[in-house]
């Protein structure tokens, strides 16, 4: 059923339309009807929308407006006024569901606040498609969107997820994939199982599965296309690792001449703990009086 918060004060209707993530043939008959019958179609990329309409042999009868990151705030207010006039507005992004790492949230929030009916046309999702083909547990999962671009912020975000027990799904740009996989290997452990899903449903679809360090090494040569990364959650051990013993082992190796960075990496890998967690424990020990 359409969802709204509070009494509906307008006859307008906001439709969040899931777009195909690679194959135009994945669209539903309802999406065809929505594009044909809407008063306004707000598109992340109007050229892509027109190309999709041509592939579907659908004539868009309403007004087409752009709705993307740079104009989302201003356009959302304009579209809400259109909705309050009793019109139907369809929002469609380049791929997937509006509002999920794509424009759509601001408009949805404003429409709900104004009592306008909000509904959705379900469609293909890179999140659930990648989860399904990853081979990793799918009974409980969380979507983390794009990792922060700056290395320090990314490391802090991933460190906070090190003990997350649910399978995690991320989006990432191809030119940042190698760095993110390296950061994940450091935060979650080099052998944490993961899958990199590239160009899902498209001609050159590829799914690479393995440990995070192994996948980072593969990605170092460069990767192209739309990327979704699925990472296994932390498996809670019956007994937590003895960090004091692990720190002592690192200190023993360092005393024998091994570099601290190498010692931490080897001990963390052998114990199955995140490298960052062990490094922080070693640092605290060395800084204490």
mmCIF file of C-alpha atoms in Angstrom:
data_model
loop_
_atom_site.group_PDB
_atom_site.id
_atom_site.type_symbol
_atom_site.label_atom_id
_atom_site.label_comp_id
_atom_site.label_asym_id
_atom_site.label_seq_id
_atom_site.Cartn_x
_atom_site.Cartn_y
_atom_site.Cartn_z
ATOM 1 C CA UNK A 1 0.000 0.000 0.000
ATOM 2 C CA UNK A 2 1.162 3.584 -0.527
ATOM 3 C CA UNK A 3 2.743 4.968 2.615
ATOM 4 C CA UNK A 4 2.292 8.386 4.172
ATOM 5 C CA UNK A 5 2.695 9.984 7.553
ATOM 6 C CA UNK A 6 -0.417 11.693 8.883
ATOM 7 C CA UNK A 7 -3.542 12.750 6.974
ATOM 8 C CA UNK A 8 -3.258 13.079 3.209
ATOM 9 C CA UNK A 9 -4.030 16.690 2.260
ATOM 10 C CA UNK A 10 -3.456 16.460 -1.490
ATOM 11 C CA UNK A 11 -4.480 14.236 -4.357
ATOM 12 C CA UNK A 12 -0.975 14.236 -5.794
ATOM 13 C CA UNK A 13 1.114 11.096 -5.846
ATOM 14 C CA UNK A 14 4.884 10.656 -5.717
ATOM 15 C CA UNK A 15 6.071 7.478 -7.430
ATOM 16 C CA UNK A 16 9.628 6.258 -6.798
ATOM 17 C CA UNK A 17 10.426 4.135 -9.831
ATOM 18 C CA UNK A 18 13.074 1.442 -9.739
ATOM 19 C CA UNK A 19 15.126 1.565 -12.947
ATOM 20 C CA UNK A 20 16.946 -1.390 -14.543
ATOM 21 C CA UNK A 21 20.568 -1.765 -13.432
ATOM 22 C CA UNK A 22 21.740 -3.054 -16.794
ATOM 23 C CA UNK A 23 19.055 -4.641 -18.927
ATOM 24 C CA UNK A 24 16.084 -2.645 -20.192
ATOM 25 C CA UNK A 25 14.135 -5.890 -20.426
ATOM 26 C CA UNK A 26 14.068 -6.117 -16.626
ATOM 27 C CA UNK A 27 11.521 -3.311 -16.310
ATOM 28 C CA UNK A 28 7.958 -4.096 -15.299
ATOM 29 C CA UNK A 29 4.768 -3.262 -17.207
ATOM 30 C CA UNK A 30 3.892 -0.896 -14.341
ATOM 31 C CA UNK A 31 6.995 1.207 -15.001
ATOM 32 C CA UNK A 32 6.001 1.529 -18.652
ATOM 33 C CA UNK A 33 2.564 2.734 -17.596
ATOM 34 C CA UNK A 34 3.984 5.149 -15.034
ATOM 35 C CA UNK A 35 6.303 6.798 -17.549
ATOM 36 C CA UNK A 36 3.478 7.115 -20.040
ATOM 37 C CA UNK A 37 0.862 8.484 -17.635
ATOM 38 C CA UNK A 38 2.834 10.722 -15.241
ATOM 39 C CA UNK A 39 2.298 14.479 -15.228
ATOM 40 C CA UNK A 40 5.998 14.995 -14.469
ATOM 41 C CA UNK A 41 8.966 12.645 -14.744
ATOM 42 C CA UNK A 42 11.964 13.776 -12.706
ATOM 43 C CA UNK A 43 15.077 12.034 -14.017
ATOM 44 C CA UNK A 44 18.642 11.914 -12.724
ATOM 45 C CA UNK A 45 19.784 12.013 -16.358
ATOM 46 C CA UNK A 46 17.183 13.133 -18.888
ATOM 47 C CA UNK A 47 19.184 11.738 -21.801
ATOM 48 C CA UNK A 48 19.308 8.288 -20.218
ATOM 49 C CA UNK A 49 15.585 8.491 -19.535
ATOM 50 C CA UNK A 50 14.823 9.264 -23.176
ATOM 51 C CA UNK A 51 17.108 6.439 -24.287
ATOM 52 C CA UNK A 52 15.316 4.027 -21.932
ATOM 53 C CA UNK A 53 11.925 5.191 -23.198
ATOM 54 C CA UNK A 54 13.048 4.544 -26.772
ATOM 55 C CA UNK A 55 14.257 1.045 -25.871
ATOM 56 C CA UNK A 56 10.919 0.352 -24.194
ATOM 57 C CA UNK A 57 8.947 1.923 -27.020
ATOM 58 C CA UNK A 58 7.196 4.161 -24.499
ATOM 59 C CA UNK A 59 6.153 7.732 -25.190
ATOM 60 C CA UNK A 60 6.500 9.917 -22.101
ATOM 61 C CA UNK A 61 3.410 12.082 -22.062
ATOM 62 C CA UNK A 62 4.261 14.433 -19.199
ATOM 63 C CA UNK A 63 6.911 17.075 -18.608
ATOM 64 C CA UNK A 64 10.477 15.854 -18.101
ATOM 65 C CA UNK A 65 12.693 17.660 -15.601
ATOM 66 C CA UNK A 66 16.204 16.976 -14.349
ATOM 67 C CA UNK A 67 16.643 15.825 -10.749
ATOM 68 C CA UNK A 68 20.206 15.107 -9.709
ATOM 69 C CA UNK A 69 22.623 15.754 -6.827
ATOM 70 C CA UNK A 70 23.432 19.376 -7.678
ATOM 71 C CA UNK A 71 19.826 20.573 -7.992
ATOM 72 C CA UNK A 72 18.100 18.071 -5.700
ATOM 73 C CA UNK A 73 17.345 20.471 -2.833
ATOM 74 C CA UNK A 74 15.837 23.229 -4.987
ATOM 75 C CA UNK A 75 14.038 20.872 -7.358
ATOM 76 C CA UNK A 76 12.498 18.907 -4.478
ATOM 77 C CA UNK A 77 10.633 21.974 -3.246
ATOM 78 C CA UNK A 78 9.386 22.716 -6.755
ATOM 79 C CA UNK A 79 8.166 19.150 -7.229
ATOM 80 C CA UNK A 80 6.366 19.162 -3.881
ATOM 81 C CA UNK A 81 4.388 22.180 -5.049
ATOM 82 C CA UNK A 82 3.462 20.230 -8.168
ATOM 83 C CA UNK A 83 2.350 17.299 -6.026
ATOM 84 C CA UNK A 84 0.229 19.590 -3.853
ATOM 85 C CA UNK A 85 -1.592 20.660 -7.019
ATOM 86 C CA UNK A 86 -2.792 17.072 -7.322
ATOM 87 C CA UNK A 87 -0.391 15.864 -9.993
ATOM 88 C CA UNK A 88 1.561 12.636 -10.291
ATOM 89 C CA UNK A 89 5.347 12.867 -10.221
ATOM 90 C CA UNK A 90 7.542 9.907 -11.127
ATOM 91 C CA UNK A 91 11.174 9.954 -9.939
ATOM 92 C CA UNK A 92 13.644 7.751 -11.787
ATOM 93 C CA UNK A 93 17.413 7.554 -11.428
ATOM 94 C CA UNK A 94 20.043 6.075 -13.719
ATOM 95 C CA UNK A 95 19.766 2.649 -12.098
ATOM 96 C CA UNK A 96 18.131 1.107 -9.058
ATOM 97 C CA UNK A 97 15.764 2.713 -6.578
ATOM 98 C CA UNK A 98 15.646 6.503 -6.002
ATOM 99 C CA UNK A 99 16.856 7.417 -2.529
ATOM 100 C CA UNK A 100 19.239 4.463 -2.212
ATOM 101 C CA UNK A 101 22.613 6.174 -2.800
ATOM 102 C CA UNK A 102 20.782 8.181 -5.468
ATOM 103 C CA UNK A 103 18.623 11.347 -5.478
ATOM 104 C CA UNK A 104 15.168 10.893 -3.987
ATOM 105 C CA UNK A 105 15.394 11.103 -0.206
ATOM 106 C CA UNK A 106 14.862 14.871 0.114
ATOM 107 C CA UNK A 107 11.801 14.867 -2.104
ATOM 108 C CA UNK A 108 10.334 11.837 -0.330
ATOM 109 C CA UNK A 109 10.826 13.486 3.066
ATOM 110 C CA UNK A 110 9.167 16.726 1.944
ATOM 111 C CA UNK A 111 6.266 14.863 0.328
ATOM 112 C CA UNK A 112 5.667 12.868 3.528
ATOM 113 C CA UNK A 113 5.745 16.074 5.590
ATOM 114 C CA UNK A 114 3.126 17.601 3.282
ATOM 115 C CA UNK A 115 0.859 14.564 3.522
ATOM 116 C CA UNK A 116 1.306 13.600 -0.113
ATOM 117 C CA UNK A 117 0.921 9.933 -0.978
ATOM 118 C CA UNK A 118 4.273 8.247 -1.628
ATOM 119 C CA UNK A 119 4.510 4.890 -3.346
ATOM 120 C CA UNK A 120 7.113 2.897 -5.250
ATOM 121 C CA UNK A 121 7.462 0.725 -8.305
ATOM 122 C CA UNK A 122 9.894 -2.026 -7.272
ATOM 123 C CA UNK A 123 12.685 -2.823 -9.666
ATOM 124 C CA UNK A 124 16.102 -4.458 -9.926
ATOM 125 C CA UNK A 125 18.503 -3.632 -7.105
ATOM 126 C CA UNK A 126 22.295 -3.906 -7.208
ATOM 127 C CA UNK A 127 22.236 -4.383 -3.423
ATOM 128 C CA UNK A 128 20.098 -7.510 -3.317
ATOM 129 C CA UNK A 129 21.378 -8.845 -6.657
ATOM 130 C CA UNK A 130 24.990 -8.711 -5.450
ATOM 131 C CA UNK A 131 24.005 -10.218 -2.107
ATOM 132 C CA UNK A 132 22.243 -13.100 -3.834
ATOM 133 C CA UNK A 133 25.162 -14.017 -6.123
ATOM 134 C CA UNK A 134 27.939 -13.390 -3.572
ATOM 135 C CA UNK A 135 27.637 -16.790 -1.917
ATOM 136 C CA UNK A 136 27.781 -15.089 1.486
ATOM 137 C CA UNK A 137 25.091 -15.305 4.212
ATOM 138 C CA UNK A 138 22.015 -13.336 3.169
ATOM 139 C CA UNK A 139 19.642 -13.912 6.079
ATOM 140 C CA UNK A 140 20.850 -10.706 7.775
ATOM 141 C CA UNK A 141 22.644 -7.893 6.002
ATOM 142 C CA UNK A 142 23.196 -4.141 6.071
ATOM 143 C CA UNK A 143 23.767 -1.633 3.274
ATOM 144 C CA UNK A 144 26.621 0.807 3.928
ATOM 145 C CA UNK A 145 26.562 2.782 0.668
ATOM 146 C CA UNK A 146 29.823 4.337 -0.552
ATOM 147 C CA UNK A 147 32.785 4.314 1.865
ATOM 148 C CA UNK A 148 34.203 7.792 2.618
ATOM 149 C CA UNK A 149 36.641 9.027 -0.005
ATOM 150 C CA UNK A 150 39.291 10.357 2.374
ATOM 151 C CA UNK A 151 41.557 7.563 3.695
ATOM 152 C CA UNK A 152 41.352 8.665 7.331
ATOM 153 C CA UNK A 153 37.559 8.904 7.358
ATOM 154 C CA UNK A 154 37.303 5.613 5.492
ATOM 155 C CA UNK A 155 39.556 3.854 8.004
ATOM 156 C CA UNK A 156 37.476 5.150 10.923
ATOM 157 C CA UNK A 157 34.190 4.113 9.316
ATOM 158 C CA UNK A 158 35.443 0.622 8.512
ATOM 159 C CA UNK A 159 37.036 0.216 11.939
ATOM 160 C CA UNK A 160 33.623 0.891 13.488
ATOM 161 C CA UNK A 161 32.220 -1.971 11.368
ATOM 162 C CA UNK A 162 34.916 -4.497 12.268
ATOM 163 C CA UNK A 163 32.604 -6.376 14.687
ATOM 164 C CA UNK A 164 29.473 -6.089 12.525
ATOM 165 C CA UNK A 165 28.044 -9.615 12.363
ATOM 166 C CA UNK A 166 25.708 -8.996 9.413
ATOM 167 C CA UNK A 167 26.872 -9.330 5.817
ATOM 168 C CA UNK A 168 27.766 -5.840 4.566
ATOM 169 C CA UNK A 169 27.061 -4.412 1.110
ATOM 170 C CA UNK A 170 28.971 -1.418 -0.252
ATOM 171 C CA UNK A 171 28.983 0.581 -3.472
ATOM 172 C CA UNK A 172 32.329 1.830 -4.769
ATOM 173 C CA UNK A 173 33.710 3.706 -7.759
ATOM 174 C CA UNK A 174 36.069 1.590 -9.879
ATOM 175 C CA UNK A 175 39.044 3.955 -9.446
ATOM 176 C CA UNK A 176 38.711 3.760 -5.642
ATOM 177 C CA UNK A 177 38.070 0.012 -5.404
ATOM 178 C CA UNK A 178 41.688 -1.026 -4.788
ATOM 179 C CA UNK A 179 42.146 1.453 -1.936
ATOM 180 C CA UNK A 180 38.844 0.503 -0.331
ATOM 181 C CA UNK A 181 39.582 -3.222 -0.493
ATOM 182 C CA UNK A 182 42.990 -2.620 1.099
ATOM 183 C CA UNK A 183 41.344 -0.568 3.846
ATOM 184 C CA UNK A 184 38.737 -3.305 4.384
ATOM 185 C CA UNK A 185 41.465 -5.937 4.618
ATOM 186 C CA UNK A 186 43.181 -3.866 7.285
ATOM 187 C CA UNK A 187 39.974 -3.198 9.227
ATOM 188 C CA UNK A 188 38.263 -6.592 8.898
ATOM 189 C CA UNK A 189 41.189 -8.957 8.404
ATOM 190 C CA UNK A 190 43.011 -10.007 5.235
ATOM 191 C CA UNK A 191 41.164 -13.321 4.974
ATOM 192 C CA UNK A 192 37.625 -12.004 5.570
ATOM 193 C CA UNK A 193 35.500 -13.430 2.754
ATOM 194 C CA UNK A 194 34.081 -11.011 0.226
ATOM 195 C CA UNK A 195 32.776 -10.704 -3.324
ATOM 196 C CA UNK A 196 33.310 -7.927 -5.843
ATOM 197 C CA UNK A 197 30.363 -7.777 -8.240
ATOM 198 C CA UNK A 198 31.004 -5.839 -11.439
ATOM 199 C CA UNK A 199 28.551 -4.818 -14.174
ATOM 200 C CA UNK A 200 25.676 -6.836 -12.722
ATOM 201 C CA UNK A 201 23.147 -8.065 -15.333
ATOM 202 C CA UNK A 202 25.235 -6.526 -18.138
ATOM 203 C CA UNK A 203 27.201 -8.170 -20.935
ATOM 204 C CA UNK A 204 30.494 -8.222 -19.026
ATOM 205 C CA UNK A 205 29.096 -9.203 -15.633
ATOM 206 C CA UNK A 206 31.811 -10.546 -13.336
ATOM 207 C CA UNK A 207 31.803 -11.760 -9.735
ATOM 208 C CA UNK A 208 35.159 -12.241 -7.987
ATOM 209 C CA UNK A 209 35.122 -14.051 -4.654
ATOM 210 C CA UNK A 210 37.915 -14.466 -2.128
ATOM 211 C CA UNK A 211 39.632 -12.948 0.868
ATOM 212 C CA UNK A 212 39.834 -9.160 1.058
ATOM 213 C CA UNK A 213 43.617 -9.061 0.620
ATOM 214 C CA UNK A 214 43.385 -11.367 -2.390
ATOM 215 C CA UNK A 215 40.683 -9.205 -3.958
ATOM 216 C CA UNK A 216 42.680 -6.036 -3.276
ATOM 217 C CA UNK A 217 45.641 -7.546 -5.109
ATOM 218 C CA UNK A 218 43.392 -8.397 -8.064
ATOM 219 C CA UNK A 219 41.939 -4.865 -8.158
ATOM 220 C CA UNK A 220 45.388 -3.212 -8.154
ATOM 221 C CA UNK A 221 45.607 -3.581 -11.949
ATOM 222 C CA UNK A 222 42.440 -1.524 -12.408
ATOM 223 C CA UNK A 223 38.774 -2.368 -12.673
ATOM 224 C CA UNK A 224 36.034 -0.859 -14.836
ATOM 225 C CA UNK A 225 32.271 -0.664 -14.539
ATOM 226 C CA UNK A 226 29.656 -0.385 -11.812
ATOM 227 C CA UNK A 227 30.919 -2.012 -8.606
ATOM 228 C CA UNK A 228 29.137 -3.567 -5.624
ATOM 229 C CA UNK A 229 31.177 -5.135 -2.822
ATOM 230 C CA UNK A 230 29.727 -7.725 -0.443
ATOM 231 C CA UNK A 231 31.697 -8.532 2.724
ATOM 232 C CA UNK A 232 31.009 -11.315 5.206
ATOM 233 C CA UNK A 233 30.172 -10.233 8.727
ATOM 234 C CA UNK A 234 32.329 -10.838 11.768
ATOM 235 C CA UNK A 235 31.909 -14.312 13.216
ATOM 236 C CA UNK A 236 31.921 -14.060 16.990
ATOM 237 C CA UNK A 237 34.314 -16.560 18.514
ATOM 238 C CA UNK A 238 33.336 -18.604 21.553
ATOM 239 C CA UNK A 239 36.261 -16.989 23.323
ATOM 240 C CA UNK A 240 37.475 -13.493 22.437
ATOM 241 C CA UNK A 241 41.097 -13.284 21.289
ATOM 242 C CA UNK A 242 43.665 -12.776 24.018
ATOM 243 C CA UNK A 243 44.850 -9.343 22.914
ATOM 244 C CA UNK A 244 47.457 -9.166 25.653
ATOM 245 C CA UNK A 245 49.046 -12.358 24.347
ATOM 246 C CA UNK A 246 48.933 -11.100 20.778
ATOM 247 C CA UNK A 247 50.526 -7.801 21.794
ATOM 248 C CA UNK A 248 53.237 -9.713 23.637
ATOM 249 C CA UNK A 249 53.914 -11.784 20.515
ATOM 250 C CA UNK A 250 54.279 -8.624 18.425
ATOM 251 C CA UNK A 251 56.661 -7.130 20.988
ATOM 252 C CA UNK A 252 58.729 -10.327 21.001
ATOM 253 C CA UNK A 253 59.092 -10.204 17.222
ATOM 254 C CA UNK A 254 59.995 -6.524 17.270
ATOM 255 C CA UNK A 255 62.626 -7.182 19.947
ATOM 256 C CA UNK A 256 64.153 -9.776 17.624
ATOM 257 C CA UNK A 257 64.477 -7.189 14.864
ATOM 258 C CA UNK A 258 61.231 -7.542 12.890
ATOM 259 C CA UNK A 259 59.488 -4.368 11.793
ATOM 260 C CA UNK A 260 56.415 -3.559 13.872
ATOM 261 C CA UNK A 261 54.161 -3.214 10.822
ATOM 262 C CA UNK A 262 55.150 -6.647 9.530
ATOM 263 C CA UNK A 263 54.834 -8.253 12.955
ATOM 264 C CA UNK A 264 51.358 -6.804 13.508
ATOM 265 C CA UNK A 265 50.188 -7.957 10.067
ATOM 266 C CA UNK A 266 51.481 -11.525 10.519
ATOM 267 C CA UNK A 267 50.163 -11.955 14.068
ATOM 268 C CA UNK A 268 46.766 -10.451 13.180
ATOM 269 C CA UNK A 269 46.402 -12.730 10.164
ATOM 270 C CA UNK A 270 47.314 -15.841 12.172
ATOM 271 C CA UNK A 271 44.900 -14.942 14.978
ATOM 272 C CA UNK A 272 42.080 -13.907 12.649
ATOM 273 C CA UNK A 273 41.733 -10.432 14.145
ATOM 274 C CA UNK A 274 41.606 -7.098 12.298
ATOM 275 C CA UNK A 275 45.082 -5.641 11.816
ATOM 276 C CA UNK A 276 43.938 -2.185 12.900
ATOM 277 C CA UNK A 277 42.593 -3.545 16.192
ATOM 278 C CA UNK A 278 45.877 -5.252 17.035
ATOM 279 C CA UNK A 279 47.929 -2.244 15.930
ATOM 280 C CA UNK A 280 45.890 0.036 18.233
ATOM 281 C CA UNK A 281 46.449 -2.361 21.145
ATOM 282 C CA UNK A 282 50.207 -2.441 20.478
ATOM 283 C CA UNK A 283 50.287 1.351 20.229
ATOM 284 C CA UNK A 284 48.431 1.743 23.543
ATOM 285 C CA UNK A 285 50.855 -0.669 25.223
ATOM 286 C CA UNK A 286 53.928 1.154 23.906
ATOM 287 C CA UNK A 287 52.493 4.576 24.894
ATOM 288 C CA UNK A 288 51.623 3.570 28.451
ATOM 289 C CA UNK A 289 54.176 4.418 31.208
#
